[in-house]
């Protein structure tokens, strides 16, 4: 496959690291700084899909390069799918991963159902045209934080089939089964077939 140059429309360096590890080396991936984009990308649509599309389209408008945006969220059954699109600010502003986790554990205290999933929507923009790819991973929210790897809610998310949290599992494991990995597989298949 020939080299594909792609901008990653995200300000989250953890996502960039994961996406670089998941996609093959035939992808030359530029982060926003490398692409010269300094503004905050819009995320005001109210849905994960909509935010992914907003971010990718904005980068396309600004620099006219093909790009992929990742918008993700944690959807917890007992909370009716929350925090979902509000995952980054679940415990309010300014965003803080540690406070978000404590707030989440508080909300689930005493409940019976701790099932949850992570969901990622990738929006790919090429020549102004938008394509989306969704990936999920099912699991449960643990009773306490465990592990130091990963980012965000990883210390309290235990994927189905494992006893350890995403923050305890090796990055290679997370990157082979995660919501982001599943969405990127679909994106990769699409690119290869195109
Ligand atoms: P960009 O919008 O710049 O891409 P962001 O960090 O704001 O970066 P999201 O809005 O998609 O990205 O993130 C929503 C929240 O979900 C945020 O609190 C993340 O920490 C969390 N999150 C996303 N992916 C995650 C993952 O793989 N593991 C754990 N938490 C994750």
Tab-separated table of N, CA, C and O in Angstrom, residues 2 4 12 19 41 59 70 78 80 89 102 129 146 157 169 174 192:
chain	number	residue	atom	x	y	z
A	2	UNK	N	0.496	2.262	-0.765
A	2	UNK	CA	1.289	3.480	-0.781
A	2	UNK	C	1.085	4.255	0.523
A	2	UNK	O	0.143	4.016	1.264
A	4	UNK	N	0.051	6.944	3.118
A	4	UNK	CA	-1.120	7.821	3.237
A	4	UNK	C	-0.847	8.861	4.312
A	4	UNK	O	-0.579	8.520	5.459
A	12	UNK	N	-5.757	15.495	22.043
A	12	UNK	CA	-5.425	14.552	23.113
A	12	UNK	C	-4.216	13.697	22.692
A	12	UNK	O	-4.327	12.832	21.833
A	19	UNK	N	-3.368	5.785	18.320
A	19	UNK	CA	-3.680	5.641	16.887
A	19	UNK	C	-2.412	5.331	16.106
A	19	UNK	O	-2.417	4.495	15.203
A	41	UNK	N	-10.741	22.971	18.414
A	41	UNK	CA	-11.727	22.503	17.441
A	41	UNK	C	-13.114	22.484	18.091
A	41	UNK	O	-13.244	22.209	19.281
A	59	UNK	N	-10.883	20.938	10.517
A	59	UNK	CA	-9.484	20.810	10.079
A	59	UNK	C	-9.409	20.843	8.553
A	59	UNK	O	-8.535	21.489	7.965
A	70	UNK	N	-11.363	11.754	16.201
A	70	UNK	CA	-11.864	10.704	17.098
A	70	UNK	C	-12.664	11.391	18.182
A	70	UNK	O	-12.148	12.262	18.874
A	78	UNK	N	-26.280	1.804	33.993
A	78	UNK	CA	-27.059	2.280	35.143
A	78	UNK	C	-27.360	3.776	35.049
A	78	UNK	O	-28.294	4.271	35.667
A	80	UNK	N	-28.114	5.266	32.217
A	80	UNK	CA	-28.857	5.523	30.975
A	80	UNK	C	-27.966	5.972	29.828
A	80	UNK	O	-28.395	6.724	28.960
A	89	UNK	N	-16.287	16.152	30.592
A	89	UNK	CA	-16.664	17.158	31.606
A	89	UNK	C	-17.688	16.605	32.586
A	89	UNK	O	-18.498	17.352	33.137
A	102	UNK	N	-13.783	9.795	40.146
A	102	UNK	CA	-14.366	9.787	41.500
A	102	UNK	C	-15.871	10.051	41.420
A	102	UNK	O	-16.684	9.390	42.073
A	129	UNK	N	-15.645	15.324	1.728
A	129	UNK	CA	-16.640	14.267	1.937
A	129	UNK	C	-16.361	13.586	3.283
A	129	UNK	O	-15.193	13.350	3.617
A	146	UNK	N	-7.616	1.185	39.359
A	146	UNK	CA	-6.478	0.266	39.356
A	146	UNK	C	-5.620	0.517	38.123
A	146	UNK	O	-6.139	0.587	37.020
A	157	UNK	N	-12.146	0.892	34.024
A	157	UNK	CA	-12.853	0.106	33.002
A	157	UNK	C	-12.188	-1.252	32.828
A	157	UNK	O	-11.020	-1.347	32.455
A	169	UNK	N	-3.766	-3.383	32.059
A	169	UNK	CA	-3.406	-4.254	30.941
A	169	UNK	C	-2.300	-3.602	30.116
A	169	UNK	O	-2.236	-2.370	30.027
A	174	UNK	N	-4.885	-3.335	25.247
A	174	UNK	CA	-5.914	-2.302	25.026
A	174	UNK	C	-6.022	-1.975	23.537
A	174	UNK	O	-7.107	-1.903	22.982
A	192	UNK	N	-8.162	0.666	2.523
A	192	UNK	CA	-7.478	-0.337	1.700
A	192	UNK	C	-8.316	-0.695	0.478
A	192	UNK	O	-7.788	-0.885	-0.607
